[in-house]
Short mmCIF file of C-alpha atoms in Angstrom, two decimals:
data_model
loop_
_atom_site.label_atom_id
_atom_site.label_comp_id
_atom_site.label_asym_id
_atom_site.label_seq_id
_atom_site.Cartn_x
_atom_site.Cartn_y
_atom_site.Cartn_z
CA MET A 1 0.00 0.00 0.00
CA SER A 2 1.37 3.41 -0.97
CA GLU A 3 1.91 6.30 1.41
CA THR A 4 -0.95 8.19 -0.24
CA GLU A 5 -3.33 5.29 0.29
CA VAL A 6 -2.32 5.03 3.97
CA ARG A 7 -2.86 8.75 4.43
CA PHE A 8 -6.22 8.58 2.68
CA GLY A 9 -7.40 5.72 4.92
CA SER A 10 -6.31 7.56 8.05
CA LEU A 11 -8.20 10.72 7.08
CA LYS A 12 -11.33 8.71 6.27
CA ALA A 13 -11.18 7.12 9.72
CA ASP A 14 -10.74 10.56 11.33
CA LEU A 15 -13.73 11.89 9.43
CA GLU A 16 -15.96 9.01 10.51
CA GLU A 17 -14.95 9.47 14.13
CA LEU A 18 -15.59 13.22 13.99
CA GLU A 19 -19.07 12.58 12.59
CA GLN A 20 -19.78 10.15 15.42
CA LEU A 21 -18.61 12.69 18.01
CA LEU A 22 -20.76 15.39 16.46
CA GLY A 23 -23.73 13.08 16.81
CA ILE A 24 -23.32 12.83 20.56
CA ALA A 25 -21.80 16.23 21.43
CA LYS A 26 -23.98 18.54 23.54
CA GLN A 27 -21.77 21.52 24.33
CA LYS A 28 -21.90 24.27 21.71
CA ARG A 29 -18.18 25.01 22.01
CA ILE A 30 -17.32 21.32 21.45
CA ILE A 31 -19.63 21.15 18.44
CA ILE A 32 -17.93 24.21 16.89
CA LEU A 33 -14.49 22.68 17.41
CA LEU A 34 -15.55 19.34 15.94
CA LYS A 35 -17.09 21.00 12.89
CA ALA A 36 -13.94 23.04 12.32
CA GLU A 37 -11.77 19.93 12.53
CA LYS A 38 -14.15 18.08 10.22
CA ALA A 39 -13.81 20.85 7.62
CA VAL A 40 -10.00 20.56 7.79
CA VAL A 41 -10.10 16.79 7.29
CA GLU A 42 -12.55 17.07 4.37
CA LYS A 43 -10.29 19.60 2.66
CA GLN A 44 -7.29 17.31 3.05
CA LEU A 45 -9.26 14.44 1.54
CA GLN A 46 -10.22 16.60 -1.45
CA GLN A 47 -6.58 17.52 -2.02
CA LEU A 48 -5.53 13.88 -1.90
CA ASN A 49 -8.26 12.91 -4.35
CA LYS A 50 -7.19 15.65 -6.74
CA ALA A 51 -3.54 14.61 -6.56
CA ALA A 52 -4.42 10.95 -7.12
CA SER A 53 -6.63 11.65 -10.13
CA PRO A 54 -4.91 10.77 -13.44
CA ARG A 55 -3.70 13.82 -15.29
CA ASN A 56 -4.93 14.50 -18.77
CA VAL A 57 -2.77 12.46 -21.13
CA VAL A 58 -1.77 14.34 -24.27
CA PRO A 59 -2.12 12.01 -27.29
CA THR A 60 0.90 11.52 -29.54
CA VAL A 61 0.39 11.40 -33.30
CA THR A 62 3.01 9.67 -35.47
CA ILE A 63 3.49 11.52 -38.75
CA THR A 64 3.71 9.05 -41.64
CA SER A 65 2.91 11.21 -44.67
CA TYR A 66 5.28 13.79 -46.09
CA ALA A 67 6.47 15.35 -49.32
CA TRP A 68 10.01 15.89 -50.57
CA ASP A 69 12.01 17.56 -53.26
CA GLN A 70 15.62 18.45 -53.90
CA SER A 71 18.01 21.06 -55.17
CA GLU A 72 21.58 20.57 -56.32
CA LYS A 73 22.89 20.59 -52.74
CA PHE A 74 19.92 19.76 -50.51
CA VAL A 75 17.13 17.26 -50.00
CA LYS A 76 14.03 18.77 -48.37
CA ILE A 77 11.29 16.94 -46.47
CA TYR A 78 7.99 18.74 -45.82
CA LEU A 79 5.75 17.89 -42.86
CA SER A 80 2.45 19.61 -43.56
CA ASN A 81 -1.01 19.75 -41.96
CA LEU A 82 0.44 21.17 -38.72
CA GLY A 83 -2.00 24.04 -38.47
CA GLY A 84 -0.76 26.96 -36.38
CA ILE A 85 2.65 25.48 -35.62
CA GLN A 86 4.23 28.85 -36.37
CA ASN A 87 2.37 30.28 -33.37
CA ILE A 88 3.52 27.89 -30.64
CA ASP A 89 6.62 28.26 -28.47
CA PRO A 90 9.60 27.41 -30.75
CA THR A 91 11.11 25.34 -27.92
CA ASN A 92 8.17 22.93 -28.35
CA VAL A 93 9.62 21.87 -31.71
CA THR A 94 12.82 19.84 -31.37
CA LEU A 95 15.11 17.70 -33.53
CA ASN A 96 16.81 14.70 -31.93
CA THR A 97 19.97 13.68 -33.80
CA LYS A 98 21.62 11.79 -30.95
CA GLU A 99 19.77 8.56 -31.72
CA GLN A 100 18.86 6.69 -34.88
CA PRO A 101 16.52 7.25 -36.49
CA ASN A 102 16.62 11.04 -36.08
CA THR A 103 13.24 12.36 -34.92
CA VAL A 104 11.31 15.61 -35.08
CA ASN A 105 9.12 16.17 -32.01
CA VAL A 106 6.30 18.68 -31.56
CA LYS A 107 4.81 19.22 -28.11
CA ASN A 108 1.32 20.46 -27.34
CA LEU A 109 0.14 21.65 -30.73
CA LYS A 110 -3.58 22.19 -30.20
CA GLY A 111 -3.67 19.53 -27.49
CA LYS A 112 -1.57 16.93 -29.32
CA ASN A 113 2.05 15.87 -29.55
CA TYR A 114 3.57 14.89 -32.90
CA VAL A 115 6.60 12.77 -33.79
CA PHE A 116 8.25 12.09 -37.16
CA GLN A 117 11.08 9.61 -37.73
CA ILE A 118 13.42 10.59 -40.55
CA PRO A 119 13.70 7.41 -42.64
CA LYS A 120 17.01 5.88 -43.69
CA LEU A 121 17.84 7.79 -46.83
CA ALA A 122 18.94 6.52 -50.23
CA HIS A 123 22.26 8.37 -50.04
CA ALA A 124 24.48 10.00 -47.42
CA VAL A 125 23.64 13.43 -46.01
CA GLU A 126 24.95 15.81 -43.37
CA GLU A 127 23.16 16.26 -40.02
CA PRO A 128 19.64 17.61 -40.66
CA THR A 129 18.23 20.96 -39.61
CA ILE A 130 14.61 22.11 -39.29
CA LYS A 131 12.74 25.30 -40.06
CA ILE A 132 9.24 26.20 -38.86
CA LYS A 133 7.04 27.49 -41.65
CA THR A 134 3.34 28.37 -41.80
CA ASP A 135 1.42 25.21 -40.85
CA MET A 136 4.43 23.01 -41.63
CA ILE A 137 7.99 21.96 -40.77
CA LEU A 138 10.79 21.92 -43.33
CA ILE A 139 13.62 19.43 -42.80
CA MET A 140 16.84 20.34 -44.63
CA LEU A 141 19.41 17.64 -45.42
CA LYS A 142 22.65 18.60 -47.18
CA LYS A 143 23.87 16.04 -49.69
CA GLN A 144 27.35 14.63 -49.15
CA GLU A 145 27.61 13.94 -52.86
CA LEU A 146 26.21 16.32 -55.47
CA ARG A 147 23.96 14.04 -57.45
CA LYS A 148 20.29 13.86 -58.39
CA TRP A 149 18.30 11.45 -56.24
CA ASP A 150 15.79 9.20 -58.00
CA VAL A 151 14.16 8.19 -54.70
CA LEU A 152 14.28 9.45 -51.12
CA THR A 153 14.60 6.39 -48.91
CA ASP A 154 17.04 3.51 -48.87
CA LYS A 155 14.09 1.10 -48.93
CA GLU A 156 12.85 2.65 -52.18
CA ARG A 157 16.36 2.52 -53.67
CA ILE A 158 16.72 -1.20 -52.93
CA LYS A 159 13.28 -1.96 -54.33
CA LYS A 160 14.05 -0.06 -57.51
CA GLU A 161 17.34 -1.91 -57.99
CA GLU A 162 15.61 -5.27 -57.48
CA ASN A 163 13.03 -4.39 -60.13
CA THR A 164 15.59 -3.14 -62.66
CA VAL A 165 16.87 -5.82 -65.09
CA PRO A 166 20.25 -4.95 -66.65
CA LEU A 167 20.18 -4.44 -70.43
CA SER A 168 22.74 -7.20 -70.93
CA LYS A 169 20.51 -9.61 -69.01
CA GLN A 170 17.50 -8.56 -71.10
CA ASN A 171 19.44 -9.26 -74.29
CA GLU A 172 20.51 -12.66 -73.02
CA ASP A 173 16.93 -13.55 -72.16
CA ALA A 174 15.80 -12.46 -75.62
CA ASP A 175 18.50 -14.46 -77.45
CA PRO A 176 20.01 -17.40 -75.50
CA SER A 177 22.65 -17.94 -78.21
CA GLN A 178 24.12 -14.55 -77.40
CA SER A 179 24.61 -15.67 -73.83
CA ILE A 180 26.49 -18.78 -74.96
CA MET A 181 28.61 -16.84 -77.43
CA HIS A 182 29.48 -14.35 -74.71
CA MET A 183 30.46 -17.18 -72.39
CA MET A 184 32.62 -18.85 -75.06
CA LYS A 185 34.37 -15.58 -75.85
CA LYS A 186 35.10 -15.02 -72.16
CA MET A 187 36.46 -18.56 -71.81
CA TYR A 188 38.69 -17.97 -74.87
CA ASP A 189 39.96 -14.60 -73.60
CA ASP A 190 40.64 -15.90 -70.09
CA GLY A 191 41.85 -19.38 -70.99
CA ASP A 192 45.35 -20.77 -71.49
CA ASP A 193 46.77 -21.84 -74.85
CA GLU A 194 45.26 -25.32 -74.62
CA MET A 195 41.80 -23.87 -73.88
CA LYS A 196 42.11 -21.43 -76.78
CA ARG A 197 43.11 -24.24 -79.20
CA THR A 198 40.16 -26.36 -78.07
CA ILE A 199 37.65 -23.52 -78.49
CA ALA A 200 39.14 -22.50 -81.86
CA LYS A 201 38.93 -26.09 -83.11
CA ALA A 202 35.29 -26.42 -82.00
CA TRP A 203 34.48 -23.09 -83.63
CA THR A 204 36.11 -24.13 -86.91
CA GLN A 205 34.32 -27.46 -86.99
CA SER A 206 31.01 -25.74 -86.30
CA ARG A 207 31.51 -23.32 -89.19
CA GLU A 208 32.53 -26.10 -91.56
CA LYS A 209 29.31 -27.94 -90.77
CA ASN A 210 27.43 -24.65 -91.11
CA GLU A 211 25.85 -25.28 -87.76
CA PRO A 212 25.64 -22.84 -84.87
CA MET A 213 27.84 -23.81 -81.97
CA LEU A 214 25.07 -23.97 -79.36
#
């Protein structure tokens, strides 16, 4: 049992006893004293109840939608739909770069907290900075390498690479003989004299028979 609960039980017992005494008291002066003490105990009980009541919990909203664009040197992420954010205390908007992923936190914006996790990006950047705009937050990320980004996140980059078939592979799929010819040429270029003589002989015999060496 907590200290608060013990205190609450003690005050309740005091109040019950005071009520019993008031029921049997006859002297006016005693009644006045008992009523005064009862008022003190009741006030203490009210204060304990107030302290024990759960405080209003501010809901936290995780921001999952955003927009982005880029310039030659910077990638920019826009967190919109934050109505009135330019009017709150600037200290309520913070950027945490000490832990991964970096997070943007907004406290008590119209009764809500907001958090945004900067995703793992497709390419390397410097430490981010934030700017508060009208109804939005702008996250600035300086590129370490001056190049145009096709996608923002590392997840998108990997997915794009997985879905991209190299042109050489496409050609091989379209014409299997090209794949074999490429392999034979590589074996000839990389092979020793004996390997080269063997491949040359097979090639000559194939041409004499007018048959493709497949």
